[in-house]
């Protein structure tokens, strides 16, 4: 895979200005230490960390060497200030973000079972509804200076519609976030270069039950027919199913013992942004995304602070992953 990494380096991607627009919130993760019992409490551990899908992707992207700015919204509280500072330490320019007086920063809370699998999640994301089309119109001069956008569907539908129609050639990736919010992209996929739903999101949006490999590729094809240029469906243990106008591929994940199961999807999305800018094929992009996801899984944190291209090279060698593209 030396050739692939060489191509990434030669692309000089760090010169490309990327603006990440979408969710910014505090993550609260509650993991039980024993079997959950309805109506009862069990011992466990509660962690708070910076979150927000597009914020997470921006942080991962910056660690991979991309030139990232973040446009989002937070409250004038301790959580918002702390998350801004943390994000900036990874190299993300947070100057486009806005801080709202007398408002609370958005919160996403997840309940995990004793095996680390998410059972339920609840989010308080109303603040992001203030990122309206009129707000983006007021920032038009700043947006036009950016080369590409990365979005998530935490944004209101009318704002997604405004961005897609105002900047139809700038949207390199959109993360659907959830089955409910994926529906906000109906009719907008022709403006999207890359879409990366997970298995549940893809099945809900396309109406296709994903029971076998052929079903996944049918779902990819349907999203392509709706206008997306590149589709990557993450399926967990099976790997990533991908499709563009030139090929379709299934690249299995690395075989490893994860230290954490949260954050892998956002890390994979960051790698797909990198892959798109480097003009990698669908199979190559999936391979890189699996490596980036593995870097997250091998860390106890949702975002591996040591993430880098060199780390991906090392993981590829250690786990003999190069053969997946041979």
Short mmCIF file of C-alpha atoms in Angstrom, two decimals:
data_model
loop_
_atom_site.label_atom_id
_atom_site.label_comp_id
_atom_site.label_asym_id
_atom_site.label_seq_id
_atom_site.Cartn_x
_atom_site.Cartn_y
_atom_site.Cartn_z
CA UNK A 1 0.00 0.00 0.00
CA UNK A 2 3.01 2.30 -0.25
CA UNK A 3 1.66 3.45 -3.59
CA UNK A 4 -1.69 4.44 -2.08
CA UNK A 5 -0.13 6.45 0.74
CA UNK A 6 2.33 8.00 -1.70
CA UNK A 7 -0.56 9.15 -3.87
CA UNK A 8 -2.20 10.73 -0.83
CA UNK A 9 0.99 12.59 0.04
CA UNK A 10 1.53 13.74 -3.55
CA UNK A 11 -2.02 15.11 -3.75
CA UNK A 12 -1.04 17.93 -1.35
CA UNK A 13 -4.47 17.80 0.19
CA UNK A 14 -3.53 20.04 3.12
CA UNK A 15 -3.81 23.02 0.78
CA UNK A 16 -7.53 22.38 0.28
CA UNK A 17 -9.75 24.42 2.61
CA UNK A 18 -12.53 22.36 4.20
CA UNK A 19 -15.48 23.67 6.18
CA UNK A 20 -17.33 21.23 8.46
CA UNK A 21 -20.91 22.30 9.15
CA UNK A 22 -23.26 20.60 11.60
CA UNK A 23 -23.46 19.07 15.04
CA UNK A 24 -21.53 20.29 18.10
CA UNK A 25 -22.43 18.82 21.45
CA UNK A 26 -21.35 17.20 24.67
CA UNK A 27 -21.43 13.40 24.64
CA UNK A 28 -22.50 11.61 27.80
CA UNK A 29 -21.83 7.87 27.67
CA UNK A 30 -23.24 5.58 30.34
CA UNK A 31 -21.95 2.00 30.30
CA UNK A 32 -23.35 -0.67 32.60
CA UNK A 33 -20.96 -3.08 34.29
CA UNK A 34 -23.59 -5.82 34.49
CA UNK A 35 -26.80 -6.79 32.70
CA UNK A 36 -29.31 -3.95 32.43
CA UNK A 37 -32.56 -4.53 34.29
CA UNK A 38 -35.62 -2.44 33.26
CA UNK A 39 -36.77 -0.21 36.12
CA UNK A 40 -33.62 -0.78 38.16
CA UNK A 41 -30.18 0.83 38.45
CA UNK A 42 -26.90 -1.00 37.93
CA UNK A 43 -23.30 0.04 38.61
CA UNK A 44 -21.30 1.39 35.71
CA UNK A 45 -19.25 4.29 34.47
CA UNK A 46 -20.36 7.67 33.08
CA UNK A 47 -18.07 9.63 30.75
CA UNK A 48 -18.41 13.12 29.27
CA UNK A 49 -16.54 14.09 26.12
CA UNK A 50 -16.71 16.45 23.12
CA UNK A 51 -19.16 15.26 20.48
CA UNK A 52 -21.26 16.14 17.49
CA UNK A 53 -20.95 14.09 14.31
CA UNK A 54 -19.45 16.77 12.08
CA UNK A 55 -17.27 18.08 14.93
CA UNK A 56 -15.94 14.57 15.48
CA UNK A 57 -15.25 14.13 11.77
CA UNK A 58 -13.47 17.49 11.69
CA UNK A 59 -11.21 16.54 14.61
CA UNK A 60 -10.35 13.19 13.01
CA UNK A 61 -9.76 14.92 9.67
CA UNK A 62 -7.39 17.43 11.20
CA UNK A 63 -5.41 14.63 12.85
CA UNK A 64 -5.11 13.04 9.39
CA UNK A 65 -3.54 16.26 8.10
CA UNK A 66 -6.49 18.02 6.49
CA UNK A 67 -7.07 21.80 6.62
CA UNK A 68 -10.29 22.03 8.65
CA UNK A 69 -12.57 24.77 9.91
CA UNK A 70 -15.74 24.16 11.93
CA UNK A 71 -18.98 26.08 11.60
CA UNK A 72 -21.42 25.19 14.35
CA UNK A 73 -23.19 26.61 17.38
CA UNK A 74 -22.84 26.20 21.14
CA UNK A 75 -24.09 27.77 24.35
CA UNK A 76 -22.21 30.20 26.56
CA UNK A 77 -21.65 27.49 29.16
CA UNK A 78 -18.71 25.50 30.50
CA UNK A 79 -19.39 22.59 28.14
CA UNK A 80 -19.33 24.76 25.04
CA UNK A 81 -16.12 26.54 26.05
CA UNK A 82 -14.39 23.29 26.95
CA UNK A 83 -15.33 21.61 23.66
CA UNK A 84 -14.18 24.61 21.63
CA UNK A 85 -10.78 24.57 23.34
CA UNK A 86 -10.40 20.79 22.89
CA UNK A 87 -11.30 21.01 19.21
CA UNK A 88 -8.84 23.81 18.58
CA UNK A 89 -5.98 21.86 20.18
CA UNK A 90 -6.26 19.28 17.38
CA UNK A 91 -5.75 21.94 14.72
CA UNK A 92 -9.37 22.68 13.77
CA UNK A 93 -10.12 26.39 13.21
CA UNK A 94 -13.19 27.09 15.34
CA UNK A 95 -13.38 30.82 14.62
CA UNK A 96 -16.47 30.36 12.38
CA UNK A 97 -18.43 28.88 15.34
CA UNK A 98 -20.96 31.03 17.13
CA UNK A 99 -21.64 31.11 20.87
CA UNK A 100 -25.21 31.90 21.95
CA UNK A 101 -25.82 33.81 25.18
CA UNK A 102 -28.19 32.26 27.72
CA UNK A 103 -28.26 28.96 25.79
CA UNK A 104 -27.05 25.48 26.72
CA UNK A 105 -24.74 23.47 24.48
CA UNK A 106 -26.37 20.49 22.81
CA UNK A 107 -26.15 17.09 24.53
CA UNK A 108 -26.08 13.54 23.19
CA UNK A 109 -26.40 10.75 25.76
CA UNK A 110 -25.97 7.05 25.07
CA UNK A 111 -26.64 3.98 27.22
CA UNK A 112 -24.35 1.00 26.60
CA UNK A 113 -24.77 -2.53 27.91
CA UNK A 114 -22.07 -4.49 29.71
CA UNK A 115 -20.56 -5.53 26.36
CA UNK A 116 -20.18 -1.92 25.20
CA UNK A 117 -23.04 -2.04 22.67
CA UNK A 118 -25.37 0.97 22.46
CA UNK A 119 -28.88 0.13 23.66
CA UNK A 120 -30.51 3.57 23.66
CA UNK A 121 -29.52 7.15 22.90
CA UNK A 122 -31.25 10.49 23.53
CA UNK A 123 -30.21 13.83 22.10
CA UNK A 124 -30.99 17.46 22.91
CA UNK A 125 -30.04 19.26 19.70
CA UNK A 126 -32.57 22.11 19.41
CA UNK A 127 -29.90 24.81 19.45
CA UNK A 128 -28.65 23.81 16.02
CA UNK A 129 -32.02 24.83 14.56
CA UNK A 130 -30.74 28.41 14.84
CA UNK A 131 -28.41 27.66 11.90
CA UNK A 132 -31.06 28.79 9.43
CA UNK A 133 -30.79 29.65 5.72
CA UNK A 134 -30.76 33.33 6.64
CA UNK A 135 -27.82 32.70 8.96
CA UNK A 136 -25.87 30.98 6.18
CA UNK A 137 -26.79 33.77 3.78
CA UNK A 138 -25.28 36.26 6.24
CA UNK A 139 -22.05 34.22 6.18
CA UNK A 140 -22.02 33.77 2.41
CA UNK A 141 -18.75 35.61 1.88
CA UNK A 142 -16.99 33.31 4.37
CA UNK A 143 -18.50 30.16 2.88
CA UNK A 144 -17.46 31.06 -0.64
CA UNK A 145 -13.81 31.15 0.46
CA UNK A 146 -13.92 27.42 1.27
CA UNK A 147 -13.10 24.74 -1.29
CA UNK A 148 -15.37 21.99 0.04
CA UNK A 149 -17.96 21.32 2.75
CA UNK A 150 -18.56 18.32 5.00
CA UNK A 151 -22.06 18.23 6.48
CA UNK A 152 -24.18 16.19 8.84
CA UNK A 153 -27.96 16.03 8.94
CA UNK A 154 -28.23 17.59 12.37
CA UNK A 155 -28.79 20.73 10.29
CA UNK A 156 -32.43 21.65 9.60
CA UNK A 157 -33.81 20.45 6.27
CA UNK A 158 -34.24 24.00 4.97
CA UNK A 159 -30.59 24.75 5.74
CA UNK A 160 -29.40 21.58 3.99
CA UNK A 161 -31.55 22.60 1.03
CA UNK A 162 -30.04 26.11 1.01
CA UNK A 163 -26.44 24.85 1.17
CA UNK A 164 -26.98 22.21 -1.53
CA UNK A 165 -28.59 24.61 -3.98
CA UNK A 166 -26.27 27.55 -3.25
CA UNK A 167 -23.03 25.53 -3.35
CA UNK A 168 -23.87 22.50 -5.52
CA UNK A 169 -20.25 21.60 -6.32
CA UNK A 170 -18.73 21.95 -2.85
CA UNK A 171 -20.28 19.16 -0.77
CA UNK A 172 -17.76 16.33 -0.55
CA UNK A 173 -19.41 14.24 2.19
CA UNK A 174 -22.61 14.12 4.22
CA UNK A 175 -23.11 11.89 7.26
CA UNK A 176 -26.78 10.88 7.68
CA UNK A 177 -26.49 10.76 11.53
CA UNK A 178 -29.65 8.67 12.11
CA UNK A 179 -32.57 6.98 10.34
CA UNK A 180 -34.86 9.93 11.14
CA UNK A 181 -32.42 12.62 10.01
CA UNK A 182 -31.34 10.76 6.85
CA UNK A 183 -34.78 11.62 5.47
CA UNK A 184 -33.75 15.29 5.40
CA UNK A 185 -31.61 14.46 2.34
CA UNK A 186 -34.54 13.37 0.16
CA UNK A 187 -34.09 15.05 -3.21
CA UNK A 188 -30.65 16.43 -2.28
CA UNK A 189 -28.38 13.48 -3.11
CA UNK A 190 -27.52 14.87 -6.59
CA UNK A 191 -25.60 17.59 -4.74
CA UNK A 192 -23.63 15.11 -2.59
CA UNK A 193 -20.37 13.51 -3.62
CA UNK A 194 -20.13 10.94 -0.83
CA UNK A 195 -22.77 9.55 1.51
CA UNK A 196 -21.90 7.15 4.35
CA UNK A 197 -24.89 5.56 6.09
CA UNK A 198 -24.63 2.60 8.43
CA UNK A 199 -26.64 -0.58 7.90
CA UNK A 200 -29.72 0.59 9.82
CA UNK A 201 -29.77 4.03 8.15
CA UNK A 202 -29.35 2.56 4.65
CA UNK A 203 -32.11 0.00 5.17
CA UNK A 204 -34.53 2.60 6.51
CA UNK A 205 -33.86 5.13 3.73
CA UNK A 206 -33.94 2.70 0.82
CA UNK A 207 -36.63 0.37 2.15
CA UNK A 208 -34.40 -2.63 1.42
CA UNK A 209 -33.87 -5.31 4.06
CA UNK A 210 -30.12 -5.87 4.21
CA UNK A 211 -29.86 -9.61 4.72
CA UNK A 212 -27.10 -10.53 2.27
CA UNK A 213 -24.33 -8.94 0.20
CA UNK A 214 -26.62 -8.50 -2.80
CA UNK A 215 -29.05 -6.49 -0.66
CA UNK A 216 -26.28 -4.09 0.39
CA UNK A 217 -25.28 -3.51 -3.22
CA UNK A 218 -28.93 -2.97 -4.19
CA UNK A 219 -29.12 -0.29 -1.48
CA UNK A 220 -25.92 1.28 -2.81
CA UNK A 221 -27.34 1.27 -6.31
CA UNK A 222 -30.57 2.93 -5.17
CA UNK A 223 -28.64 5.75 -3.51
CA UNK A 224 -26.55 6.14 -6.67
CA UNK A 225 -29.76 6.30 -8.73
CA UNK A 226 -31.00 9.09 -6.45
CA UNK A 227 -27.93 11.11 -7.32
CA UNK A 228 -25.08 10.37 -4.90
CA UNK A 229 -21.72 9.98 -6.68
CA UNK A 230 -20.16 7.64 -4.10
CA UNK A 231 -21.88 5.43 -1.52
CA UNK A 232 -20.29 3.67 1.45
CA UNK A 233 -22.46 1.54 3.73
CA UNK A 234 -20.77 0.45 6.95
CA UNK A 235 -22.06 -2.93 8.08
CA UNK A 236 -20.02 -3.69 11.17
CA UNK A 237 -18.56 -7.19 11.02
CA UNK A 238 -18.98 -7.49 7.24
CA UNK A 239 -17.03 -4.34 6.50
CA UNK A 240 -17.84 -1.53 4.08
CA UNK A 241 -19.95 -1.95 0.95
CA UNK A 242 -19.15 0.75 -1.60
CA UNK A 243 -20.19 1.81 -5.06
CA UNK A 244 -19.48 4.57 -7.56
CA UNK A 245 -19.87 4.83 -11.34
CA UNK A 246 -16.76 2.72 -11.90
CA UNK A 247 -16.93 -0.15 -9.41
CA UNK A 248 -18.55 -1.79 -6.44
CA UNK A 249 -16.62 -3.39 -3.62
CA UNK A 250 -16.84 -5.06 -0.23
CA UNK A 251 -13.75 -4.57 1.92
CA UNK A 252 -13.83 -6.52 5.22
CA UNK A 253 -12.68 -4.87 8.44
CA UNK A 254 -9.49 -5.63 10.32
CA UNK A 255 -9.63 -8.52 12.75
CA UNK A 256 -8.81 -7.04 16.15
CA UNK A 257 -9.95 -6.85 19.75
CA UNK A 258 -11.48 -3.38 20.19
CA UNK A 259 -10.91 -1.33 23.32
CA UNK A 260 -13.95 0.82 22.52
CA UNK A 261 -16.80 0.58 20.02
CA UNK A 262 -17.69 4.28 19.88
CA UNK A 263 -16.24 6.74 17.38
CA UNK A 264 -15.21 4.32 14.64
CA UNK A 265 -17.82 5.63 12.20
CA UNK A 266 -16.68 9.25 12.50
CA UNK A 267 -13.05 8.21 12.09
CA UNK A 268 -14.00 6.26 8.96
CA UNK A 269 -15.85 9.30 7.58
CA UNK A 270 -12.75 11.45 8.01
CA UNK A 271 -10.76 8.92 5.99
CA UNK A 272 -13.43 9.01 3.27
CA UNK A 273 -13.06 12.80 3.04
CA UNK A 274 -9.32 12.30 2.62
CA UNK A 275 -9.87 9.52 0.07
CA UNK A 276 -12.28 11.65 -1.96
CA UNK A 277 -9.83 14.53 -2.16
CA UNK A 278 -7.06 12.11 -3.19
CA UNK A 279 -9.37 10.61 -5.84
CA UNK A 280 -9.01 7.07 -4.54
CA UNK A 281 -11.24 4.34 -5.95
CA UNK A 282 -14.26 3.05 -4.02
CA UNK A 283 -12.34 -0.04 -2.87
CA UNK A 284 -9.27 1.98 -1.88
CA UNK A 285 -11.45 4.46 -0.01
CA UNK A 286 -13.18 1.68 1.92
CA UNK A 287 -9.81 0.15 2.78
CA UNK A 288 -8.56 3.47 4.15
CA UNK A 289 -11.82 4.02 6.05
CA UNK A 290 -11.53 0.60 7.71
CA UNK A 291 -7.98 1.44 8.80
CA UNK A 292 -9.10 4.73 10.29
CA UNK A 293 -12.00 3.02 12.06
CA UNK A 294 -9.52 0.48 13.46
CA UNK A 295 -7.42 3.31 14.89
CA UNK A 296 -10.50 4.41 16.86
CA UNK A 297 -11.32 0.86 17.97
CA UNK A 298 -7.78 0.41 19.28
CA UNK A 299 -8.16 3.45 21.53
CA UNK A 300 -10.10 3.78 24.76
CA UNK A 301 -11.30 7.19 23.53
CA UNK A 302 -13.88 7.82 20.80
CA UNK A 303 -11.20 9.81 18.94
CA UNK A 304 -7.69 8.40 18.94
CA UNK A 305 -5.45 11.37 19.75
CA UNK A 306 -2.57 9.59 17.98
CA UNK A 307 -4.45 9.28 14.69
CA UNK A 308 -2.25 10.08 11.70
CA UNK A 309 -1.31 8.74 8.28
CA UNK A 310 1.76 7.14 9.88
CA UNK A 311 -0.44 5.37 12.43
CA UNK A 312 -2.62 3.98 9.59
CA UNK A 313 0.51 2.72 7.84
CA UNK A 314 1.65 1.00 11.02
CA UNK A 315 -1.74 -0.60 11.68
CA UNK A 316 -1.86 -1.86 8.09
CA UNK A 317 1.53 -3.55 8.49
CA UNK A 318 0.89 -4.92 11.98
CA UNK A 319 -2.41 -6.53 10.97
CA UNK A 320 -1.22 -7.50 7.47
CA UNK A 321 -4.13 -5.60 5.99
CA UNK A 322 -2.47 -4.75 2.67
CA UNK A 323 -3.65 -8.07 1.23
CA UNK A 324 -7.27 -6.88 1.24
CA UNK A 325 -6.51 -4.75 -1.83
CA UNK A 326 -4.19 -7.19 -3.61
#
